[in-house]
């Protein structure tokens, strides 16, 4: 009996010890679970949104929710977890049915759901939220519950909408501009092609999308494009990026036309892209050519007019060698009759000299009167001045005026149409001489044609890149009435002038990249001068 009692006592002790052990283990496990729950809650509370567990019942009563619920909805954790506030009651009425449908379908299919919808906050504000959740089995509740995360995307969507609006606005602008806008990537593939480009080239965007830009170029450009683009991406040295230039382009039908192209480099999503702005300059080229021909025609008329006014001087200059030829011919005849043949070579040489002199005068006149296309050429500035002086000398002698020249340093070259440039200088010389004649030469009888090398860059005064050619007279000067319309066509400084000389001169100089100016000369007269770029 005693043995049985001892065994029962031992069994009781073991049972109590086991119960105590199990209690301690359970408490530790509960503490760990609580710690884990607190850690999870702390983590969730730091998320920019609301993590939750909810019953899969109408309006989804909340079981557990993070502190972010108050920032999101204005309602506290206690309000949700006590079911004083039901999540479904916050959903916008217009979105409620859609939310129910999406959640129920996902729970039935045991899949994750994700959707966007509107809620109404405690302050009656409407916010757009994004939710992601799924059904999970809860051992505590012994059933499926809903678990997920909800965050406010109102600001994100507003920004996204604004970005889309800006993109749409930009696309509308690009589509409506008259210039062609083409975007290519770093490999030369076309990524955008606006309406103007489509009309210009004859392609639709779908036809050129992801095609190489070379398809819009004639072979003379296309053959080198890939190498050019590769070189630029490697060392960023280019002749066209950031600047504009005139090129040839090719339409869908194979025809080639003139364009003005400017290219900009942009970074889009960390990728290098190039935007080309293209303008069809076919009509501009045609208009420029028509204007050039018009200027040439007007210049020809002005040259004929000037030569007509210089006829007396020209006749005098030609008559002198002709008279000399006549006299030497008579002398030669007399020598032949008298048998003095030894002097005939001398006579023939003098006749030849005067014939060449007359021929040179007539040749200069012929060049000035000739009409038709001529090419610009490289000419020494001093040679140009000497030739003009020869043309104007006879007219100056009749007026009792002497021409003084001041030349620039030897080897100064300009790239010009020689006849047109002679015309400009001759016009300025004759205007100056006529002004001096009006003043009866009371301020002197010398007119100066002067050339000086100048710098066009103030910060580099020693870099002489242009020549300034001036005609300096001592005439009657210019009145204020004259200066207001000095370079206007059919406005003359002379009583019987045609009024196209200075206007034509201005146009000619602009065609040569030059400019014409004037200033008063001290103590009397006027200085007309123009500036031309020199060629090294």
Short mmCIF file of C-alpha atoms in Angstrom, two decimals, residues 62-530:
data_model
loop_
_atom_site.label_atom_id
_atom_site.label_comp_id
_atom_site.label_asym_id
_atom_site.label_seq_id
_atom_site.Cartn_x
_atom_site.Cartn_y
_atom_site.Cartn_z
CA UNK A 62 -11.50 45.66 -39.59
CA UNK A 63 -9.72 43.19 -37.30
CA UNK A 64 -6.32 44.87 -37.22
CA UNK A 65 -5.08 48.06 -38.87
CA UNK A 66 -1.87 50.13 -38.86
CA UNK A 67 -1.66 53.70 -37.59
CA UNK A 68 -1.52 54.98 -41.18
CA UNK A 69 -5.31 54.65 -41.29
CA UNK A 70 -5.73 57.98 -39.55
CA UNK A 71 -3.55 59.88 -42.05
CA UNK A 72 -5.39 58.17 -44.87
CA UNK A 73 -9.01 58.46 -43.68
CA UNK A 74 -9.07 60.72 -40.63
CA UNK A 75 -10.40 57.82 -38.50
CA UNK A 76 -8.34 56.28 -35.65
CA UNK A 77 -7.23 52.67 -35.19
CA UNK A 78 -9.71 52.23 -32.35
CA UNK A 79 -12.58 53.41 -34.52
CA UNK A 80 -11.78 50.75 -37.11
CA UNK A 81 -10.82 47.88 -34.76
CA UNK A 82 -13.94 48.42 -32.63
CA UNK A 83 -16.04 48.35 -35.83
CA UNK A 84 -17.42 51.81 -35.10
CA UNK A 85 -16.23 52.59 -38.64
CA UNK A 86 -16.59 50.03 -41.44
CA UNK A 87 -14.22 50.25 -44.39
CA UNK A 88 -16.96 49.63 -46.92
CA UNK A 89 -18.84 52.69 -45.69
CA UNK A 90 -15.87 54.89 -46.73
CA UNK A 91 -15.85 53.68 -50.34
CA UNK A 92 -17.31 56.16 -52.81
CA UNK A 93 -20.84 55.05 -53.75
CA UNK A 94 -20.00 55.12 -57.46
CA UNK A 95 -17.07 52.74 -56.90
CA UNK A 96 -18.58 50.41 -54.26
CA UNK A 97 -20.07 47.79 -56.60
CA UNK A 98 -16.86 47.56 -58.62
CA UNK A 99 -14.75 47.05 -55.46
CA UNK A 100 -17.10 44.31 -54.21
CA UNK A 101 -16.96 42.53 -57.56
CA UNK A 102 -13.15 42.59 -57.81
CA UNK A 103 -12.58 41.46 -54.20
CA UNK A 104 -15.17 38.66 -54.30
CA UNK A 105 -13.83 37.33 -57.61
CA UNK A 106 -10.24 37.27 -56.28
CA UNK A 107 -11.30 35.55 -53.03
CA UNK A 108 -13.30 32.95 -54.95
CA UNK A 109 -10.37 32.23 -57.24
CA UNK A 110 -7.86 32.42 -54.36
CA UNK A 111 -5.86 35.08 -56.21
CA UNK A 112 -4.43 38.45 -55.28
CA UNK A 113 -6.57 41.47 -56.10
CA UNK A 114 -5.33 44.92 -57.02
CA UNK A 115 -7.46 47.97 -57.83
CA UNK A 116 -7.87 51.73 -57.61
CA UNK A 117 -10.96 53.46 -56.25
CA UNK A 118 -12.15 56.50 -54.34
CA UNK A 119 -12.89 56.87 -50.63
CA UNK A 120 -14.56 59.64 -48.63
CA UNK A 121 -12.56 60.72 -45.56
CA UNK A 122 -13.83 61.83 -42.19
CA UNK A 123 -13.54 65.44 -43.42
CA UNK A 124 -15.60 64.57 -46.53
CA UNK A 125 -12.57 64.85 -48.80
CA UNK A 126 -12.42 62.49 -51.76
CA UNK A 127 -9.18 60.57 -52.15
CA UNK A 128 -8.00 58.07 -54.73
CA UNK A 129 -6.47 54.93 -53.19
CA UNK A 130 -4.65 51.86 -54.45
CA UNK A 131 -5.30 48.53 -52.71
CA UNK A 132 -3.61 45.15 -52.96
CA UNK A 133 -4.87 42.19 -50.93
CA UNK A 134 -5.72 38.50 -50.72
CA UNK A 135 -7.62 35.95 -48.66
CA UNK A 136 -5.65 34.21 -45.89
CA UNK A 137 -6.74 31.57 -43.35
CA UNK A 138 -6.83 32.83 -39.76
CA UNK A 139 -6.21 30.14 -37.13
CA UNK A 140 -7.45 32.57 -34.50
CA UNK A 141 -10.80 33.00 -36.22
CA UNK A 142 -10.73 29.58 -37.91
CA UNK A 143 -11.84 31.05 -41.25
CA UNK A 144 -10.70 33.06 -44.28
CA UNK A 145 -10.08 36.73 -43.70
CA UNK A 146 -8.93 39.54 -46.02
CA UNK A 147 -5.42 40.91 -45.59
CA UNK A 148 -3.86 43.74 -47.60
CA UNK A 149 -2.43 47.22 -47.97
CA UNK A 150 -4.05 50.50 -49.02
CA UNK A 151 -2.24 53.74 -49.92
CA UNK A 152 -3.21 57.22 -51.07
CA UNK A 153 -2.39 57.84 -54.77
CA UNK A 154 -4.34 61.09 -55.16
CA UNK A 155 -1.24 63.25 -55.58
CA UNK A 156 0.48 60.68 -57.79
CA UNK A 157 -2.53 60.54 -60.09
CA UNK A 158 -2.80 64.32 -60.22
CA UNK A 159 0.87 64.56 -61.18
CA UNK A 160 0.42 61.75 -63.68
CA UNK A 161 -2.59 63.53 -65.15
CA UNK A 162 -0.64 66.77 -65.33
CA UNK A 163 2.28 65.02 -67.02
CA UNK A 164 -0.08 63.41 -69.52
CA UNK A 165 -1.68 66.79 -70.11
CA UNK A 166 1.72 68.38 -70.68
CA UNK A 167 2.68 65.54 -73.02
CA UNK A 168 -0.59 65.93 -74.90
CA UNK A 169 -0.08 69.68 -75.10
CA UNK A 170 3.50 69.21 -76.31
CA UNK A 171 2.38 66.64 -78.86
CA UNK A 172 -0.33 69.01 -80.07
CA UNK A 173 2.22 71.81 -80.49
CA UNK A 174 4.67 69.54 -82.30
CA UNK A 175 1.88 68.22 -84.52
CA UNK A 176 0.66 71.70 -85.42
CA UNK A 177 3.96 73.45 -86.17
CA UNK A 178 4.77 74.09 -89.81
CA UNK A 179 8.30 72.70 -89.49
CA UNK A 180 8.96 68.99 -89.60
CA UNK A 181 9.98 67.56 -86.23
CA UNK A 182 11.71 64.17 -86.26
CA UNK A 183 13.12 62.35 -83.24
CA UNK A 184 15.70 59.57 -83.54
CA UNK A 185 17.48 57.42 -80.97
CA UNK A 186 21.23 56.91 -80.62
CA UNK A 187 21.19 54.29 -83.40
CA UNK A 188 19.45 56.58 -85.89
CA UNK A 189 16.02 54.93 -85.69
CA UNK A 190 13.01 57.23 -86.07
CA UNK A 191 10.90 57.51 -82.90
CA UNK A 192 8.58 60.41 -83.77
CA UNK A 193 7.49 62.04 -87.02
CA UNK A 194 5.05 64.95 -86.80
CA UNK A 195 2.31 65.94 -89.26
CA UNK A 196 4.46 68.51 -91.04
CA UNK A 197 7.21 65.93 -91.57
CA UNK A 198 4.66 63.49 -92.96
CA UNK A 199 3.41 66.11 -95.44
CA UNK A 200 6.97 67.13 -96.30
CA UNK A 201 8.35 63.65 -97.01
CA UNK A 202 5.18 61.85 -98.12
CA UNK A 203 5.45 59.10 -95.48
CA UNK A 204 3.05 58.26 -92.65
CA UNK A 205 4.53 57.79 -89.19
CA UNK A 206 3.81 54.05 -89.30
CA UNK A 207 5.85 53.78 -92.52
CA UNK A 208 8.98 55.29 -90.97
CA UNK A 209 8.63 54.26 -87.32
CA UNK A 210 11.80 52.47 -86.17
CA UNK A 211 13.31 52.89 -89.65
CA UNK A 212 16.76 54.44 -90.01
CA UNK A 213 16.78 58.18 -90.66
CA UNK A 214 18.97 57.43 -93.70
CA UNK A 215 15.78 56.60 -95.62
CA UNK A 216 15.06 60.35 -95.71
CA UNK A 217 18.47 61.22 -97.20
CA UNK A 218 19.94 61.07 -100.69
CA UNK A 219 22.81 58.60 -100.99
CA UNK A 220 25.47 61.34 -100.83
CA UNK A 221 24.48 61.96 -97.18
CA UNK A 222 23.11 58.52 -96.23
CA UNK A 223 26.39 56.71 -97.00
CA UNK A 224 28.19 58.63 -94.24
CA UNK A 225 25.42 59.06 -91.65
CA UNK A 226 26.02 55.98 -89.47
CA UNK A 227 29.74 56.70 -89.20
CA UNK A 228 29.06 60.34 -88.41
CA UNK A 229 26.58 59.43 -85.64
CA UNK A 230 28.97 56.84 -84.22
CA UNK A 231 31.83 59.36 -84.14
CA UNK A 232 29.65 61.93 -82.41
CA UNK A 233 28.50 59.53 -79.69
CA UNK A 234 32.13 58.52 -79.12
CA UNK A 235 33.79 61.94 -78.89
CA UNK A 236 30.89 64.46 -79.03
CA UNK A 237 32.52 66.44 -81.81
CA UNK A 238 30.06 67.56 -84.48
CA UNK A 239 29.45 70.21 -87.07
CA UNK A 240 25.67 70.27 -86.89
CA UNK A 241 24.52 69.51 -83.32
CA UNK A 242 23.19 72.75 -81.83
CA UNK A 243 23.46 74.71 -85.09
CA UNK A 244 21.54 74.84 -88.34
CA UNK A 245 22.64 74.14 -91.87
CA UNK A 246 21.20 73.66 -95.34
CA UNK A 247 21.11 70.10 -96.71
CA UNK A 248 19.35 67.91 -99.24
CA UNK A 249 16.55 65.52 -98.25
CA UNK A 250 14.70 62.78 -100.12
CA UNK A 251 10.93 62.31 -100.37
CA UNK A 252 9.07 59.00 -100.58
CA UNK A 253 8.84 59.39 -104.38
CA UNK A 254 12.63 59.73 -104.58
CA UNK A 255 12.68 63.45 -105.37
CA UNK A 256 15.36 65.52 -103.65
CA UNK A 257 14.63 68.92 -102.11
CA UNK A 258 16.45 71.57 -100.08
CA UNK A 259 15.94 71.76 -96.31
CA UNK A 260 17.25 73.73 -93.36
CA UNK A 261 18.05 71.33 -90.53
CA UNK A 262 18.88 72.03 -86.90
CA UNK A 263 19.48 69.21 -84.41
CA UNK A 264 19.38 69.16 -80.61
CA UNK A 265 20.58 66.40 -78.31
CA UNK A 266 18.32 65.45 -75.39
CA UNK A 267 18.43 62.89 -72.60
CA UNK A 268 15.18 60.91 -72.25
CA UNK A 269 14.98 58.23 -69.54
CA UNK A 270 18.78 58.14 -69.45
CA UNK A 271 18.91 57.52 -73.20
CA UNK A 272 20.45 59.83 -75.78
CA UNK A 273 17.93 61.11 -78.31
CA UNK A 274 18.20 63.64 -81.14
CA UNK A 275 15.46 66.03 -82.23
CA UNK A 276 15.66 67.43 -85.74
CA UNK A 277 13.76 70.58 -86.78
CA UNK A 278 13.33 70.54 -90.56
CA UNK A 279 12.17 73.39 -92.79
CA UNK A 280 11.50 72.98 -96.51
CA UNK A 281 13.36 75.87 -98.15
CA UNK A 282 12.52 75.04 -101.76
CA UNK A 283 10.31 78.14 -102.14
CA UNK A 284 12.80 80.23 -100.17
CA UNK A 285 15.60 79.16 -102.50
CA UNK A 286 13.44 79.97 -105.54
CA UNK A 287 12.54 83.39 -104.09
CA UNK A 288 16.19 84.11 -103.32
CA UNK A 289 17.17 83.19 -106.87
CA UNK A 290 14.42 85.40 -108.26
CA UNK A 291 15.57 88.27 -106.03
CA UNK A 292 19.16 87.73 -107.15
CA UNK A 293 18.15 87.91 -110.81
CA UNK A 294 16.10 91.03 -110.12
CA UNK A 295 19.09 92.68 -108.45
CA UNK A 296 21.28 91.69 -111.41
CA UNK A 297 18.79 93.21 -113.85
CA UNK A 298 18.55 96.43 -111.85
CA UNK A 299 22.34 96.52 -111.51
CA UNK A 300 22.67 96.15 -115.29
CA UNK A 301 20.26 99.07 -115.82
CA UNK A 302 22.26 101.17 -113.37
CA UNK A 303 25.54 100.29 -115.09
CA UNK A 304 24.13 101.33 -118.46
CA UNK A 305 22.84 104.54 -116.92
CA UNK A 306 26.23 105.29 -115.36
CA UNK A 307 28.08 104.60 -118.60
CA UNK A 308 25.62 106.81 -120.45
CA UNK A 309 26.33 109.65 -118.05
CA UNK A 310 30.09 109.00 -118.48
CA UNK A 311 29.86 108.94 -122.27
CA UNK A 312 31.64 112.28 -122.72
CA UNK A 313 34.62 111.16 -120.66
CA UNK A 314 34.71 107.78 -122.39
CA UNK A 315 34.59 109.42 -125.81
CA UNK A 316 37.44 111.72 -124.79
CA UNK A 317 39.49 108.79 -123.46
CA UNK A 318 38.98 106.81 -126.68
CA UNK A 319 39.47 109.79 -129.00
CA UNK A 320 42.96 110.53 -127.65
CA UNK A 321 44.56 107.23 -128.75
CA UNK A 322 42.56 107.28 -132.00
CA UNK A 323 43.87 110.79 -132.79
CA UNK A 324 47.40 109.63 -131.97
CA UNK A 325 46.97 106.59 -134.23
CA UNK A 326 45.82 108.87 -137.08
CA UNK A 327 48.81 111.21 -136.63
CA UNK A 328 51.37 108.39 -136.42
CA UNK A 329 49.81 106.74 -139.50
CA UNK A 330 50.24 109.97 -141.48
CA UNK A 331 53.84 110.24 -140.26
CA UNK A 332 54.51 106.67 -141.36
CA UNK A 333 53.06 107.37 -144.79
CA UNK A 334 55.31 110.42 -145.17
CA UNK A 335 58.36 108.37 -144.12
CA UNK A 336 57.50 105.71 -146.70
CA UNK A 337 57.11 108.33 -149.44
CA UNK A 338 60.50 109.81 -148.56
CA UNK A 339 62.18 106.41 -148.35
CA UNK A 340 63.05 106.72 -144.63
CA UNK A 341 62.04 103.18 -143.72
CA UNK A 342 64.35 102.87 -140.70
CA UNK A 343 61.88 104.77 -138.45
CA UNK A 344 58.82 102.71 -139.42
CA UNK A 345 59.21 100.08 -136.62
CA UNK A 346 59.10 102.89 -134.04
CA UNK A 347 55.99 104.36 -135.69
CA UNK A 348 54.26 100.95 -135.81
CA UNK A 349 55.02 100.33 -132.10
CA UNK A 350 53.45 103.65 -131.10
CA UNK A 351 50.39 102.96 -133.25
CA UNK A 352 50.09 99.56 -131.55
CA UNK A 353 50.40 101.09 -128.05
CA UNK A 354 47.61 103.60 -128.67
CA UNK A 355 45.42 100.92 -130.26
CA UNK A 356 45.83 98.75 -127.15
CA UNK A 357 45.00 101.75 -124.98
CA UNK A 358 41.76 102.38 -126.88
CA UNK A 359 40.99 98.66 -126.82
CA UNK A 360 41.43 98.52 -123.04
CA UNK A 361 38.96 101.38 -122.59
CA UNK A 362 36.39 99.66 -124.82
CA UNK A 363 36.95 96.32 -123.08
CA UNK A 364 36.25 97.86 -119.68
CA UNK A 365 33.05 99.36 -121.06
CA UNK A 366 32.04 96.03 -122.59
CA UNK A 367 32.52 94.19 -119.29
CA UNK A 368 30.44 96.79 -117.45
CA UNK A 369 27.56 96.54 -119.95
CA UNK A 370 27.52 92.74 -120.17
CA UNK A 371 24.47 91.05 -118.65
CA UNK A 372 24.19 87.48 -117.49
CA UNK A 373 25.26 85.09 -114.75
CA UNK A 374 28.75 85.53 -113.42
CA UNK A 375 30.64 83.72 -110.70
CA UNK A 376 32.27 85.18 -107.63
CA UNK A 377 36.02 84.89 -107.67
CA UNK A 378 39.02 85.64 -105.50
CA UNK A 379 40.52 89.03 -106.30
CA UNK A 380 43.21 91.24 -104.78
CA UNK A 381 41.55 94.25 -103.17
CA UNK A 382 44.20 96.63 -104.55
CA UNK A 383 43.70 95.34 -108.11
CA UNK A 384 39.97 95.97 -107.70
CA UNK A 385 40.67 99.56 -106.62
CA UNK A 386 43.07 100.20 -109.51
CA UNK A 387 40.55 98.93 -112.07
CA UNK A 388 37.80 101.17 -110.67
CA UNK A 389 40.07 104.21 -110.77
CA UNK A 390 40.80 103.52 -114.44
CA UNK A 391 37.05 103.45 -115.12
CA UNK A 392 36.39 106.71 -113.25
CA UNK A 393 39.50 108.66 -114.28
CA UNK A 394 38.15 110.12 -117.51
CA UNK A 395 34.98 111.32 -115.77
CA UNK A 396 37.09 112.86 -112.99
CA UNK A 397 39.31 114.77 -115.45
CA UNK A 398 36.30 116.40 -117.09
CA UNK A 399 35.16 117.58 -113.64
CA UNK A 400 38.72 118.77 -112.75
CA UNK A 401 38.81 116.31 -109.86
CA UNK A 402 41.75 114.10 -108.95
CA UNK A 403 41.33 110.64 -107.42
CA UNK A 404 43.60 109.77 -104.51
CA UNK A 405 43.98 106.12 -103.56
CA UNK A 406 45.10 104.58 -100.26
CA UNK A 407 45.64 100.86 -100.65
CA UNK A 408 45.63 98.15 -98.01
CA UNK A 409 48.53 95.76 -97.57
CA UNK A 410 49.40 93.56 -100.52
CA UNK A 411 47.75 90.16 -100.71
CA UNK A 412 44.41 91.21 -99.23
CA UNK A 413 41.85 89.11 -101.08
CA UNK A 414 38.06 89.26 -101.21
CA UNK A 415 35.65 86.76 -102.78
CA UNK A 416 33.33 88.85 -104.98
CA UNK A 417 31.61 89.32 -108.31
CA UNK A 418 34.23 91.68 -109.74
CA UNK A 419 31.90 93.63 -112.04
CA UNK A 420 29.29 94.15 -109.33
CA UNK A 421 31.91 95.29 -106.83
CA UNK A 422 33.39 97.70 -109.40
CA UNK A 423 29.87 99.00 -109.91
CA UNK A 424 29.45 99.73 -106.19
CA UNK A 425 32.74 101.62 -105.94
CA UNK A 426 32.17 103.47 -109.22
CA UNK A 427 28.71 104.55 -108.04
CA UNK A 428 30.12 105.90 -104.76
CA UNK A 429 32.96 107.70 -106.58
CA UNK A 430 30.61 109.33 -109.08
CA UNK A 431 28.17 110.37 -106.33
CA UNK A 432 31.03 111.97 -104.43
CA UNK A 433 32.37 113.78 -107.51
CA UNK A 434 28.92 115.13 -108.36
CA UNK A 435 28.51 116.40 -104.77
CA UNK A 436 31.89 118.15 -105.06
CA UNK A 437 30.84 119.65 -108.39
CA UNK A 438 27.64 121.01 -106.82
CA UNK A 439 29.76 122.78 -104.18
CA UNK A 440 31.95 124.15 -107.03
CA UNK A 441 35.01 122.42 -105.53
CA UNK A 442 35.25 125.14 -102.87
CA UNK A 443 36.36 122.56 -100.29
CA UNK A 444 38.98 120.97 -102.51
CA UNK A 445 39.23 119.02 -105.74
CA UNK A 446 40.43 115.63 -104.46
CA UNK A 447 38.28 112.60 -103.77
CA UNK A 448 39.83 109.65 -101.93
CA UNK A 449 39.27 105.91 -102.39
CA UNK A 450 40.69 104.23 -99.30
CA UNK A 451 41.04 100.59 -98.16
CA UNK A 452 41.95 99.50 -94.61
CA UNK A 453 42.10 96.13 -92.89
CA UNK A 454 39.97 96.06 -89.73
CA UNK A 455 38.98 93.68 -86.93
CA UNK A 456 35.34 92.70 -86.43
CA UNK A 457 35.92 91.20 -82.98
CA UNK A 458 36.41 93.89 -80.28
CA UNK A 459 38.12 91.48 -77.88
CA UNK A 460 40.67 90.53 -80.61
CA UNK A 461 41.63 93.84 -82.25
CA UNK A 462 44.72 92.37 -83.90
CA UNK A 463 42.72 89.76 -85.81
CA UNK A 464 41.93 91.64 -89.01
CA UNK A 465 39.18 89.70 -90.76
CA UNK A 466 37.58 92.37 -92.94
CA UNK A 467 38.45 95.21 -95.29
CA UNK A 468 36.83 98.63 -95.04
CA UNK A 469 36.63 100.46 -98.39
CA UNK A 470 35.69 104.14 -98.14
CA UNK A 471 35.00 106.95 -100.61
CA UNK A 472 35.75 110.31 -98.98
CA UNK A 473 34.53 113.45 -100.76
CA UNK A 474 34.62 117.15 -99.87
CA UNK A 475 31.27 118.01 -101.39
CA UNK A 476 28.07 119.56 -100.09
CA UNK A 477 27.25 116.76 -97.63
CA UNK A 478 23.88 115.12 -96.95
CA UNK A 479 20.77 116.86 -95.67
CA UNK A 480 18.57 115.27 -92.99
CA UNK A 481 15.88 114.79 -95.64
CA UNK A 482 18.29 112.73 -97.74
CA UNK A 483 19.54 110.51 -94.91
CA UNK A 484 16.03 109.34 -93.95
CA UNK A 485 15.63 107.45 -97.24
CA UNK A 486 19.21 107.21 -98.48
CA UNK A 487 19.18 103.52 -99.44
CA UNK A 488 15.53 103.40 -100.55
CA UNK A 489 14.93 102.53 -104.20
CA UNK A 490 14.00 105.46 -106.49
CA UNK A 491 15.13 107.97 -103.89
CA UNK A 492 18.05 109.98 -105.30
CA UNK A 493 20.57 112.40 -103.83
CA UNK A 494 20.83 114.00 -107.29
CA UNK A 495 18.34 116.26 -109.00
CA UNK A 496 17.95 114.08 -112.11
CA UNK A 497 19.10 110.73 -110.68
CA UNK A 498 17.22 107.45 -111.14
CA UNK A 499 17.41 106.73 -107.41
CA UNK A 500 18.54 103.11 -107.68
CA UNK A 501 22.33 103.42 -107.36
CA UNK A 502 22.66 103.27 -103.56
CA UNK A 503 19.77 100.82 -103.24
CA UNK A 504 21.41 98.46 -105.74
CA UNK A 505 24.79 98.93 -104.03
CA UNK A 506 23.26 97.94 -100.68
CA UNK A 507 21.67 94.82 -102.21
CA UNK A 508 24.91 93.81 -103.94
CA UNK A 509 26.88 94.16 -100.71
CA UNK A 510 24.32 92.15 -98.74
CA UNK A 511 24.66 89.37 -101.33
CA UNK A 512 28.40 89.43 -100.61
CA UNK A 513 27.96 89.33 -96.83
CA UNK A 514 28.89 93.02 -96.55
CA UNK A 515 27.36 96.22 -95.15
CA UNK A 516 27.29 99.83 -96.34
CA UNK A 517 27.38 102.90 -94.07
CA UNK A 518 27.92 106.64 -94.25
CA UNK A 519 29.15 109.45 -92.02
CA UNK A 520 29.96 113.14 -92.27
CA UNK A 521 33.43 114.19 -93.37
CA UNK A 522 35.19 116.98 -91.52
CA UNK A 523 35.26 119.83 -92.36
CA UNK A 524 32.97 119.18 -95.34
CA UNK A 525 31.59 116.35 -97.41
CA UNK A 526 30.54 112.76 -96.81
CA UNK A 527 32.21 109.40 -96.24
CA UNK A 528 30.53 106.33 -97.72
CA UNK A 529 32.12 103.04 -96.76
CA UNK A 530 31.41 99.35 -96.90
#
